[in-house]
Tab-separated table of C-alpha atoms in Angstrom:
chain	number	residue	atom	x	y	z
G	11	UNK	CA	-81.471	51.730	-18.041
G	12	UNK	CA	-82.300	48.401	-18.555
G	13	UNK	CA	-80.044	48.120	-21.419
G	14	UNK	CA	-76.990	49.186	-19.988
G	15	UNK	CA	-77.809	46.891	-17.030
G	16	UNK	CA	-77.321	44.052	-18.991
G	17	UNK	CA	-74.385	45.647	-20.642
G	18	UNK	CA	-72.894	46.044	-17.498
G	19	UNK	CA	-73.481	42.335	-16.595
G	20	UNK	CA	-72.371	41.076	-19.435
G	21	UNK	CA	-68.834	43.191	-19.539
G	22	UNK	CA	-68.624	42.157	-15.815
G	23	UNK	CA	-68.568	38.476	-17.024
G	24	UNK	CA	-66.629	39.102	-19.605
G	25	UNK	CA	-64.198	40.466	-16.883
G	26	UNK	CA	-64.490	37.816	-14.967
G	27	UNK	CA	-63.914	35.076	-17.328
G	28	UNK	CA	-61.021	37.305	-18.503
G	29	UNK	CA	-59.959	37.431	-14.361
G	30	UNK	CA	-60.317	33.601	-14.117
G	31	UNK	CA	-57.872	33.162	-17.541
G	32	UNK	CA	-55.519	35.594	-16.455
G	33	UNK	CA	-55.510	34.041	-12.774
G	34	UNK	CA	-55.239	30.544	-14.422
G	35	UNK	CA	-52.142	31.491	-16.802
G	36	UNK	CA	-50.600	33.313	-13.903
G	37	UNK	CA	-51.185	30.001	-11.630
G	38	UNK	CA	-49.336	27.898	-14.422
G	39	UNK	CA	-46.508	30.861	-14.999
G	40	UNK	CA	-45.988	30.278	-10.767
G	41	UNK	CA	-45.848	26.478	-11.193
G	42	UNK	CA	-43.407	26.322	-14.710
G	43	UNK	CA	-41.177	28.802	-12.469
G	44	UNK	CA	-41.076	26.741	-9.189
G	45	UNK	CA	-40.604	23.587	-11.902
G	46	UNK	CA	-37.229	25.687	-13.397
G	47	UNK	CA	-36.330	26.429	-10.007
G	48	UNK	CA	-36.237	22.463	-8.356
G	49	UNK	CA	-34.348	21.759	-11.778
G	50	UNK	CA	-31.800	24.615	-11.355
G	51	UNK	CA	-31.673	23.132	-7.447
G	52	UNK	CA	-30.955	19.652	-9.058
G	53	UNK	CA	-28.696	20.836	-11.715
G	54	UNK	CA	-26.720	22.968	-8.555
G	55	UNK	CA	-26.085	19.703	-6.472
G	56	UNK	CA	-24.873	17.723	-9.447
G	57	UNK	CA	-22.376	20.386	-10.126
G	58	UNK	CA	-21.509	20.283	-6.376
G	59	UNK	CA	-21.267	16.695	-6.413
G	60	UNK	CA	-19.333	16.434	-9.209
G	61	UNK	CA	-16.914	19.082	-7.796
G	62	UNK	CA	-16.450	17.065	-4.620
G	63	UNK	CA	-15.172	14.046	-6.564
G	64	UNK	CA	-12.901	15.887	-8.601
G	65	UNK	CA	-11.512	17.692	-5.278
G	66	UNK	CA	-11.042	13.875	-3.627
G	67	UNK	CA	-9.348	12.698	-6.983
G	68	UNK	CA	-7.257	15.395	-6.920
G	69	UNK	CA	-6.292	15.356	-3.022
G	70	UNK	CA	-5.995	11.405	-3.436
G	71	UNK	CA	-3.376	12.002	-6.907
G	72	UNK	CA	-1.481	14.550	-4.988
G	73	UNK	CA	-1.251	11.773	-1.561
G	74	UNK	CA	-0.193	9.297	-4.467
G	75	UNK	CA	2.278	11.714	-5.845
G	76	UNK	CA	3.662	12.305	-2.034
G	77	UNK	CA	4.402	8.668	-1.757
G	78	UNK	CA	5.988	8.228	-4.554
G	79	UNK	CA	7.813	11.034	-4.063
G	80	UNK	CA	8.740	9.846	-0.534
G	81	UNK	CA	9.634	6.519	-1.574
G	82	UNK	CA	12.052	7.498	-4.509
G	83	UNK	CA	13.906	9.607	-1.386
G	84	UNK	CA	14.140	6.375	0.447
G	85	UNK	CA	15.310	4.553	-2.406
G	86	UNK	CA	18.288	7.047	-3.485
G	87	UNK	CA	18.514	6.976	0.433
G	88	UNK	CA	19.240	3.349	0.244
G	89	UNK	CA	21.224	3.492	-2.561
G	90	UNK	CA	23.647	6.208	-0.957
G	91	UNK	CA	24.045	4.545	2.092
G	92	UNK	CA	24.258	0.864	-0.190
G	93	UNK	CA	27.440	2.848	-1.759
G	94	UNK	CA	28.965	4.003	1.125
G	95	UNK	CA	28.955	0.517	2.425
G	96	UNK	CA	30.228	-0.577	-0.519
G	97	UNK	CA	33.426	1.940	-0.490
G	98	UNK	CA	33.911	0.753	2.768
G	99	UNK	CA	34.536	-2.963	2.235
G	100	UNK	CA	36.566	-1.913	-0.408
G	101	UNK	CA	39.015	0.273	2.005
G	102	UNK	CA	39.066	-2.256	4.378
G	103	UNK	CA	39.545	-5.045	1.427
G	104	UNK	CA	36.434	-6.973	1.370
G	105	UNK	CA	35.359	-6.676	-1.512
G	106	UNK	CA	36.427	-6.185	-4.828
G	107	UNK	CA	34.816	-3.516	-7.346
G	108	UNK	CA	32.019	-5.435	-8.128
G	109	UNK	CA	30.659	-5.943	-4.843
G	110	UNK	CA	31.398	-9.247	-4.965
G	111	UNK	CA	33.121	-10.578	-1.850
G	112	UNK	CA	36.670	-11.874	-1.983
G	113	UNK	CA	37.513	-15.033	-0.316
G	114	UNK	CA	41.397	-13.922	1.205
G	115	UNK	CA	44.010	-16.391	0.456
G	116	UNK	CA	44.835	-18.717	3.515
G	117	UNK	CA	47.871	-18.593	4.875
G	118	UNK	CA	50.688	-21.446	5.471
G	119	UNK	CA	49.877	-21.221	9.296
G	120	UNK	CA	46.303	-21.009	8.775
G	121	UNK	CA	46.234	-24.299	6.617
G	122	UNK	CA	48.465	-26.447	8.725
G	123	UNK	CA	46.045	-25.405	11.813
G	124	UNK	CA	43.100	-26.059	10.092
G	125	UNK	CA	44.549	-29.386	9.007
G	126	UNK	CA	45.217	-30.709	12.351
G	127	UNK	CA	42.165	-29.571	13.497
G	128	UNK	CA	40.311	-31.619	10.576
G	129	UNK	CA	42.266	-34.461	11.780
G	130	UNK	CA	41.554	-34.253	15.298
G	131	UNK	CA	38.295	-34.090	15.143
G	132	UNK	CA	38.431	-37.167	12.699
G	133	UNK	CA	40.096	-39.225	15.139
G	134	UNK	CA	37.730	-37.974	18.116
G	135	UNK	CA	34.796	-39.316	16.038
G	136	UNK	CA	36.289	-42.769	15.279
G	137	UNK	CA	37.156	-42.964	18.984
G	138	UNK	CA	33.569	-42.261	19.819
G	139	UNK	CA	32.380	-44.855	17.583
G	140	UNK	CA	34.197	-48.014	18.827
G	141	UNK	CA	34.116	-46.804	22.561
G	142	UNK	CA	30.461	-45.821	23.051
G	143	UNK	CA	28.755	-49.763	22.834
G	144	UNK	CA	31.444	-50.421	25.588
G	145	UNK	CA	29.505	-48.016	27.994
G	146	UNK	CA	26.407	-49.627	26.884
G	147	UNK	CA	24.963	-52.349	29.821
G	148	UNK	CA	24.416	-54.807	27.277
G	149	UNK	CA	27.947	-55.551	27.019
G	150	UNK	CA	28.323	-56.610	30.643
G	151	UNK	CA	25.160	-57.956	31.913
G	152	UNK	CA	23.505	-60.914	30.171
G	153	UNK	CA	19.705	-60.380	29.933
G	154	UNK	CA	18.637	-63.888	28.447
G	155	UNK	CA	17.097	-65.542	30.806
G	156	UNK	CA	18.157	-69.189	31.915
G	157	UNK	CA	15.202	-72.059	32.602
């Protein structure tokens, strides 16, 4: 009896050492897992980081491709209605094909008018010259004084 007491106590610490390894290696195999699972975490919010820039860069290149969109309409716009104008003045004979404006040939009337005009106003300047230091109170009134 004896005998297989100690067997017993022996095997039963034998056991337990073989417990306490098994409860150790199942205590690390619980710790590497949580350890793969924050690094899957991190790896997971990188990946959705990185896919909300790319969604912003690609929202941003299709506002950019809007614009310029948009602002090659305005431009053929501006163009169009730039032609139209153009077509115009030519109908009514403003410009020439170019789009260069043409300076219309003054008539006899029109030069003898503005002739006289040019001379008129001539005269009216000369007039004002000589005339205006007559209005002038210096001319009439002596202001030296006399001791």
């Amino acid at each position: 009896m004896g005998t297989e007491d100690v067997d017993t106590s022996e095997g039963g610490s034998e056991e337990a050492a073989q417990l306490a390894e098994t409860n150790r290696s199942a205590q690390v195999g619980a710790k590497a897992g949580r350890v793969v699972r924050i690094i899957r975490l991190v790896r997971l919010i990188r990946l959705f980081k990185l896919y909300k820039q790319a969604q912003q860069q690609l929202e941003k290149a299709e506002r950019l491709r809007e614009e310029l969109e948009q602002e090659e309409v305005d431009e053929q716009l501006e163009s169009l209605l730039h032609e139209r104008k153009m077509k115009e003045l030519e109908k009514l004979g403003g410009t020439d094909a170019d789009g260069e404006f043409e300076i219309p040939e003054e008539t006899k009337v029109g030069k003898k008018l503005s002739d006289l005009t040019t001379r008129r106003v001539i005269m009216i300047v000369l007039v004002m010259m000589f005339t205006v230091p007559l209005f002038s109170q210096d001319s009439y009134v002596d202001t030296t004084k006399k001791s």
